[in-house]
Amino acid sequence: MASMKDPFEFQDFDDSGNLLGPSRDAVTISIEDEDEVKFNSQKKTADPSVGAYEEDPVSSDDQTKLLSGQKKNAAFWTFEYYQQFFDIDTYHVKERILGSVLPWPRKNFIHTYLRRNPDLYGPFWICTTLVFAIAISGNISTFLVNLGNPNYKYTPEFRKVTIAATAIFSYAWLVPLALWGVLLWRSNKVTNLVSYSFMEIVCVYGYSLAVYIPAVIIWIVPFMWLQWLSIMIALCLSGSVLMITFWPAVRDDHPKVYIAILSTIVTFNVLLAVGCKMYFFSKPEELPQKFSGPTVGVKITSNHV
């Protein structure tokens, strides 16, 4: 009987050195390749938006500029430049109106309420409301003053709206423009002066007119003492807002200069208030009545001969 080879017997393999070599039909896995694939898959899982940003480089550039605060501002003659001044919450508008009506000695309006974020929404609607309040109240006041006069015929004066709008908006824009130019000129002469931007000055002047709206409504009452009392109160409150705000900007200048600047600010404020009162609410002259002489009766008698 032929001897059978024990399968459990130790055998020597001559080609043992080729066992670890690559085979054409075998599937081999590289540890380095596997680690690299795993690392890339984890990176994509952790940041799935990487591919989106790579596909849209323009959007990525805009977002980078926006987050870094380097977004280019629009030119001042474009609509986008002024649009930012109307983006404000109602709460802040109410806070600024209240701060202009009730000024405090040590509360600078720009530093306390604007905080380097001026708006045109509040000043625009304050000026517009004041224009219509002056025109409507002036017509009502004229009607009440002449009530009972048989020679007076009421006709609404729509031209008062145009005149009031010209006066109010000129004061709210041209006076701040001139003041900004003067402060800019003086800041070049004196280095330690506080500087305000043009929009900040316009915002202060616009909100300082808010106190005149209730005063104008009071002017409807045909009592001269009450009208002038409301004018004095409105002048003191509005002037206080302007004085407290612009005093830090001129106090380090020459005394003659800051006295002239502050006096000019107060003068224009007084001219606006008194001018509106005298023009729109002055008592009109009574219309001349037609003269009718005494009736002369002629008695004719006839003498009969």
GROMACS .gro file of C-alpha atoms in nm:
model
  305
    1MET     CA    1   0.000   0.000   0.000
    2ALA     CA    2   0.141   0.326  -0.103
    3SER     CA    3   0.218   0.560   0.173
    4MET     CA    4  -0.009   0.860   0.191
    5LYS     CA    5   0.135   1.206   0.264
    6ASP     CA    6   0.027   1.349   0.592
    7PRO     CA    7  -0.145   1.680   0.528
    8PHE     CA    8  -0.051   1.806   0.878
    9GLU     CA    9   0.317   1.748   0.827
   10PHE     CA   10   0.537   2.058   0.813
   11GLN     CA   11   0.652   2.139   0.463
   12ASP     CA   12   0.899   2.385   0.318
   13PHE     CA   13   0.783   2.622   0.050
   14ASP     CA   14   1.043   2.736  -0.196
   15ASP     CA   15   0.844   3.035  -0.323
   16SER     CA   16   0.767   3.171   0.023
   17GLY     CA   17   0.933   3.504  -0.072
   18ASN     CA   18   0.678   3.566  -0.347
   19LEU     CA   19   0.377   3.517  -0.123
   20LEU     CA   20   0.383   3.878  -0.008
   21GLY     CA   21   0.426   4.012  -0.360
   22PRO     CA   22   0.139   4.160  -0.555
   23SER     CA   23  -0.074   3.930  -0.754
   24ARG     CA   24  -0.248   4.018  -1.074
   25ASP     CA   25  -0.578   3.865  -0.969
   26ALA     CA   26  -0.563   3.963  -0.602
   27VAL     CA   27  -0.724   4.273  -0.455
   28THR     CA   28  -0.482   4.480  -0.248
   29ILE     CA   29  -0.556   4.773  -0.020
   30SER     CA   30  -0.301   5.038   0.064
   31ILE     CA   31  -0.312   5.169   0.419
   32GLU     CA   32  -0.196   5.515   0.310
   33ASP     CA   33  -0.464   5.535   0.038
   34GLU     CA   34  -0.730   5.425   0.283
   35ASP     CA   35  -0.631   5.691   0.537
   36GLU     CA   36  -0.634   5.960   0.271
   37VAL     CA   37  -0.979   5.860   0.148
   38LYS     CA   38  -1.109   5.858   0.504
   39PHE     CA   39  -0.966   6.201   0.577
   40ASN     CA   40  -1.123   6.352   0.264
   41SER     CA   41  -1.461   6.203   0.342
   42GLN     CA   42  -1.453   6.341   0.698
   43LYS     CA   43  -1.360   6.687   0.566
   44LYS     CA   44  -1.654   6.691   0.326
   45THR     CA   45  -1.889   6.575   0.600
   46ALA     CA   46  -1.770   6.846   0.841
   47ASP     CA   47  -1.799   7.128   0.584
   48PRO     CA   48  -2.059   7.037   0.322
   49SER     CA   49  -2.069   7.396   0.188
   50VAL     CA   50  -1.715   7.391   0.055
   51GLY     CA   51  -1.824   7.279  -0.286
   52ALA     CA   52  -2.095   7.547  -0.303
   53TYR     CA   53  -1.848   7.826  -0.237
   54GLU     CA   54  -1.609   7.688  -0.493
   55GLU     CA   55  -1.888   7.688  -0.750
   56ASP     CA   56  -1.991   8.052  -0.676
   57PRO     CA   57  -1.678   8.264  -0.630
   58VAL     CA   58  -1.870   8.594  -0.672
   59SER     CA   59  -2.102   8.520  -0.382
   60SER     CA   60  -1.808   8.414  -0.169
   61ASP     CA   61  -1.627   8.739  -0.240
   62ASP     CA   62  -1.933   8.950  -0.150
   63GLN     CA   63  -1.987   8.766   0.175
   64THR     CA   64  -1.623   8.799   0.270
   65LYS     CA   65  -1.636   9.176   0.216
   66LEU     CA   66  -1.959   9.206   0.412
   67LEU     CA   67  -1.833   9.009   0.711
   68SER     CA   68  -1.502   9.191   0.720
   69GLY     CA   69  -1.668   9.535   0.702
   70GLN     CA   70  -1.502   9.619   0.373
   71LYS     CA   71  -1.821   9.641   0.166
   72LYS     CA   72  -1.789   9.940  -0.065
   73ASN     CA   73  -2.028  10.225   0.017
   74ALA     CA   74  -2.251  10.370  -0.251
   75ALA     CA   75  -2.189  10.718  -0.389
   76PHE     CA   76  -2.383  11.002  -0.226
   77TRP     CA   77  -2.571  11.087  -0.547
   78THR     CA   78  -2.723  10.737  -0.573
   79PHE     CA   79  -3.047  10.611  -0.423
   80GLU     CA   80  -2.867  10.332  -0.236
   81TYR     CA   81  -2.668  10.585  -0.035
   82TYR     CA   82  -2.980  10.750   0.113
   83GLN     CA   83  -3.166  10.423   0.152
   84GLN     CA   84  -2.953  10.329   0.452
   85PHE     CA   85  -3.074  10.639   0.641
   86PHE     CA   86  -3.435  10.518   0.624
   87ASP     CA   87  -3.355  10.174   0.768
   88ILE     CA   88  -3.444  10.235   1.133
   89ASP     CA   89  -3.673  10.079   1.392
   90THR     CA   90  -3.980  10.259   1.523
   91TYR     CA   91  -3.846  10.224   1.876
   92HIS     CA   92  -3.539  10.432   1.795
   93VAL     CA   93  -3.750  10.701   1.625
   94LYS     CA   94  -3.971  10.732   1.934
   95GLU     CA   95  -3.665  10.744   2.157
   96ARG     CA   96  -3.511  11.025   1.953
   97ILE     CA   97  -3.835  11.225   1.942
   98LEU     CA   98  -3.869  11.196   2.319
   99GLY     CA   99  -3.506  11.299   2.362
  100SER     CA  100  -3.560  11.609   2.148
  101VAL     CA  101  -3.877  11.713   2.332
  102LEU     CA  102  -3.727  11.657   2.679
  103PRO     CA  103  -3.359  11.754   2.660
  104TRP     CA  104  -3.125  11.698   2.953
  105PRO     CA  105  -2.825  11.922   3.024
  106ARG     CA  106  -2.559  11.653   3.007
  107LYS     CA  107  -2.710  11.439   2.732
  108ASN     CA  108  -2.565  11.521   2.394
  109PHE     CA  109  -2.828  11.426   2.136
  110ILE     CA  110  -2.576  11.286   1.890
  111HIS     CA  111  -2.379  11.083   2.143
  112THR     CA  112  -2.682  10.964   2.342
  113TYR     CA  113  -2.945  10.891   2.076
  114LEU     CA  114  -2.780  10.884   1.734
  115ARG     CA  115  -2.467  10.688   1.831
  116ARG     CA  116  -2.307  10.739   1.489
  117ASN     CA  117  -2.623  10.608   1.323
  118PRO     CA  118  -2.820  10.910   1.193
  119ASP     CA  119  -3.145  10.864   1.006
  120LEU     CA  120  -3.357  11.072   0.771
  121TYR     CA  121  -3.684  10.888   0.831
  122GLY     CA  122  -3.769  11.077   1.149
  123PRO     CA  123  -3.662  11.424   1.031
  124PHE     CA  124  -3.846  11.385   0.699
  125TRP     CA  125  -4.179  11.295   0.857
  126ILE     CA  126  -4.140  11.552   1.134
  127CYS     CA  127  -4.086  11.827   0.877
  128THR     CA  128  -4.374  11.702   0.661
  129THR     CA  129  -4.610  11.684   0.959
  130LEU     CA  130  -4.508  12.032   1.072
  131VAL     CA  131  -4.573  12.174   0.724
  132PHE     CA  132  -4.930  12.043   0.711
  133ALA     CA  133  -4.989  12.132   1.076
  134ILE     CA  134  -4.890  12.495   1.010
  135ALA     CA  135  -5.101  12.520   0.694
  136ILE     CA  136  -5.412  12.357   0.841
  137SER     CA  137  -5.387  12.532   1.178
  138GLY     CA  138  -5.331  12.865   1.005
  139ASN     CA  139  -5.650  12.826   0.801
  140ILE     CA  140  -5.852  12.722   1.106
  141SER     CA  141  -5.712  13.011   1.310
  142THR     CA  142  -5.804  13.261   1.040
  143PHE     CA  143  -6.156  13.122   1.027
  144LEU     CA  144  -6.201  13.141   1.404
  145VAL     CA  145  -6.067  13.494   1.427
  146ASN     CA  146  -6.309  13.620   1.162
  147LEU     CA  147  -6.601  13.413   1.284
  148GLY     CA  148  -6.903  13.638   1.313
  149ASN     CA  149  -6.773  13.900   1.075
  150PRO     CA  150  -7.045  13.946   0.812
  151ASN     CA  151  -6.800  14.092   0.563
  152TYR     CA  152  -6.562  13.793   0.579
  153LYS     CA  153  -6.595  13.504   0.339
  154TYR     CA  154  -6.380  13.199   0.416
  155THR     CA  155  -6.160  13.070   0.134
  156PRO     CA  156  -5.897  12.797   0.201
  157GLU     CA  157  -5.544  12.921   0.137
  158PHE     CA  158  -5.359  12.630  -0.019
  159ARG     CA  159  -5.058  12.847  -0.091
  160LYS     CA  160  -4.974  12.829   0.277
  161VAL     CA  161  -4.870  12.466   0.228
  162THR     CA  162  -4.612  12.566  -0.033
  163ILE     CA  163  -4.480  12.856   0.173
  164ALA     CA  164  -4.459  12.646   0.489
  165ALA     CA  165  -4.281  12.364   0.306
  166THR     CA  166  -4.026  12.605   0.161
  167ALA     CA  167  -3.956  12.760   0.501
  168ILE     CA  168  -3.937  12.435   0.700
  169PHE     CA  169  -3.730  12.228   0.457
  170SER     CA  170  -3.496  12.518   0.385
  171TYR     CA  171  -3.433  12.555   0.756
  172ALA     CA  172  -3.387  12.179   0.801
  173TRP     CA  173  -3.135  12.146   0.514
  174LEU     CA  174  -2.967  12.477   0.433
  175VAL     CA  175  -2.892  12.581   0.791
  176PRO     CA  176  -2.728  12.243   0.874
  177LEU     CA  177  -2.531  12.265   0.550
  178ALA     CA  178  -2.395  12.608   0.642
  179LEU     CA  179  -2.324  12.499   0.999
  180TRP     CA  180  -2.144  12.185   0.881
  181GLY     CA  181  -1.926  12.396   0.653
  182VAL     CA  182  -1.836  12.634   0.936
  183LEU     CA  183  -1.755  12.351   1.177
  184LEU     CA  184  -1.546  12.178   0.911
  185TRP     CA  185  -1.357  12.500   0.848
  186ARG     CA  186  -1.293  12.557   1.218
  187SER     CA  187  -1.185  12.197   1.275
  188ASN     CA  188  -0.905  12.256   1.024
  189LYS     CA  189  -0.797  12.560   1.222
  190VAL     CA  190  -0.828  12.404   1.568
  191THR     CA  191  -0.723  12.039   1.588
  192ASN     CA  192  -0.901  11.934   1.909
  193LEU     CA  193  -1.254  12.029   1.806
  194VAL     CA  194  -1.532  11.770   1.801
  195SER     CA  195  -1.647  11.702   1.444
  196TYR     CA  196  -1.997  11.602   1.331
  197SER     CA  197  -2.099  11.469   0.993
  198PHE     CA  198  -2.349  11.649   0.773
  199MET     CA  199  -2.613  11.378   0.820
  200GLU     CA  200  -2.578  11.398   1.198
  201ILE     CA  201  -2.638  11.774   1.192
  202VAL     CA  202  -2.940  11.732   0.961
  203CYS     CA  203  -3.078  11.465   1.194
  204VAL     CA  204  -3.041  11.690   1.500
  205TYR     CA  205  -3.215  11.982   1.329
  206GLY     CA  206  -3.495  11.758   1.204
  207TYR     CA  207  -3.572  11.612   1.545
  208SER     CA  208  -3.544  11.954   1.713
  209LEU     CA  209  -3.853  12.062   1.515
  210ALA     CA  210  -4.072  11.794   1.675
  211VAL     CA  211  -4.163  12.017   1.968
  212TYR     CA  212  -4.317  12.274   1.732
  213ILE     CA  213  -4.592  12.035   1.619
  214PRO     CA  214  -4.796  12.052   1.944
  215ALA     CA  215  -4.714  12.424   1.972
  216VAL     CA  216  -4.862  12.491   1.627
  217ILE     CA  217  -5.181  12.309   1.722
  218ILE     CA  218  -5.211  12.530   2.031
  219TRP     CA  219  -5.185  12.837   1.806
  220ILE     CA  220  -5.535  12.759   1.680
  221VAL     CA  221  -5.678  12.889   2.008
  222PRO     CA  222  -5.745  13.260   1.953
  223PHE     CA  223  -5.573  13.378   2.272
  224MET     CA  224  -5.261  13.580   2.207
  225TRP     CA  225  -5.103  13.515   2.548
  226LEU     CA  226  -5.142  13.137   2.505
  227GLN     CA  227  -4.987  13.147   2.159
  228TRP     CA  228  -4.680  13.339   2.271
  229LEU     CA  229  -4.642  13.119   2.578
  230SER     CA  230  -4.632  12.807   2.361
  231ILE     CA  231  -4.379  12.978   2.134
  232MET     CA  232  -4.147  13.055   2.425
  233ILE     CA  233  -4.168  12.698   2.560
  234ALA     CA  234  -4.103  12.547   2.215
  235LEU     CA  235  -3.812  12.786   2.158
  236CYS     CA  236  -3.651  12.696   2.490
  237LEU     CA  237  -3.681  12.319   2.432
  238SER     CA  238  -3.571  12.325   2.068
  239GLY     CA  239  -3.289  12.568   2.137
  240SER     CA  240  -3.168  12.360   2.432
  241VAL     CA  241  -3.129  12.054   2.211
  242LEU     CA  242  -2.919  12.252   1.964
  243MET     CA  243  -2.708  12.424   2.231
  244ILE     CA  244  -2.632  12.104   2.424
  245THR     CA  245  -2.541  11.923   2.102
  246PHE     CA  246  -2.317  12.182   1.939
  247TRP     CA  247  -2.152  12.329   2.247
  248PRO     CA  248  -1.886  12.050   2.265
  249ALA     CA  249  -1.801  12.117   1.899
  250VAL     CA  250  -1.715  12.485   1.954
  251ARG     CA  251  -1.619  12.525   2.321
  252ASP     CA  252  -1.246  12.486   2.251
  253ASP     CA  253  -1.251  12.751   1.981
  254HIS     CA  254  -1.192  13.122   2.027
  255PRO     CA  255  -1.464  13.286   2.245
  256LYS     CA  256  -1.567  13.530   1.971
  257VAL     CA  257  -1.605  13.245   1.726
  258TYR     CA  258  -1.819  13.013   1.938
  259ILE     CA  259  -2.033  13.304   2.059
  260ALA     CA  260  -2.101  13.399   1.698
  261ILE     CA  261  -2.183  13.040   1.599
  262LEU     CA  262  -2.416  12.976   1.892
  263SER     CA  263  -2.585  13.313   1.849
  264THR     CA  264  -2.649  13.236   1.483
  265ILE     CA  265  -2.801  12.899   1.571
  266VAL     CA  266  -3.039  13.062   1.822
  267THR     CA  267  -3.124  13.348   1.585
  268PHE     CA  268  -3.232  13.122   1.300
  269ASN     CA  269  -3.439  12.915   1.543
  270VAL     CA  270  -3.616  13.226   1.672
  271LEU     CA  271  -3.673  13.361   1.321
  272LEU     CA  272  -3.837  13.035   1.214
  273ALA     CA  273  -4.076  13.022   1.510
  274VAL     CA  274  -4.168  13.390   1.522
  275GLY     CA  275  -4.187  13.415   1.143
  276CYS     CA  276  -4.433  13.126   1.118
  277LYS     CA  277  -4.642  13.274   1.398
  278MET     CA  278  -4.656  13.623   1.248
  279TYR     CA  279  -4.720  13.509   0.891
  280PHE     CA  280  -4.958  13.216   0.930
  281PHE     CA  281  -5.137  13.311   1.253
  282SER     CA  282  -5.140  13.690   1.260
  283LYS     CA  283  -5.476  13.853   1.304
  284PRO     CA  284  -5.589  13.971   0.962
  285GLU     CA  285  -5.695  14.328   0.913
  286GLU     CA  286  -6.062  14.389   0.920
  287LEU     CA  287  -6.214  14.444   0.583
  288PRO     CA  288  -6.324  14.803   0.528
  289GLN     CA  289  -6.696  14.841   0.553
  290LYS     CA  290  -6.888  15.028   0.291
  291PHE     CA  291  -6.979  15.378   0.405
  292SER     CA  292  -7.341  15.448   0.408
  293GLY     CA  293  -7.432  15.806   0.485
  294PRO     CA  294  -7.733  15.910   0.686
  295THR     CA  295  -8.058  15.877   0.507
  296VAL     CA  296  -8.185  16.215   0.411
  297GLY     CA  297  -8.554  16.238   0.389
  298VAL     CA  298  -8.695  16.500   0.163
  299LYS     CA  299  -9.041  16.615   0.237
  300ILE     CA  300  -9.219  16.764  -0.052
  301THR     CA  301  -9.507  16.989   0.024
  302SER     CA  302  -9.726  17.151  -0.222
  303ASN     CA  303  -9.881  17.485  -0.163
  304HIS     CA  304 -10.219  17.524  -0.307
  305VAL     CA  305 -10.292  17.866  -0.417
   0.00000   0.00000   0.00000
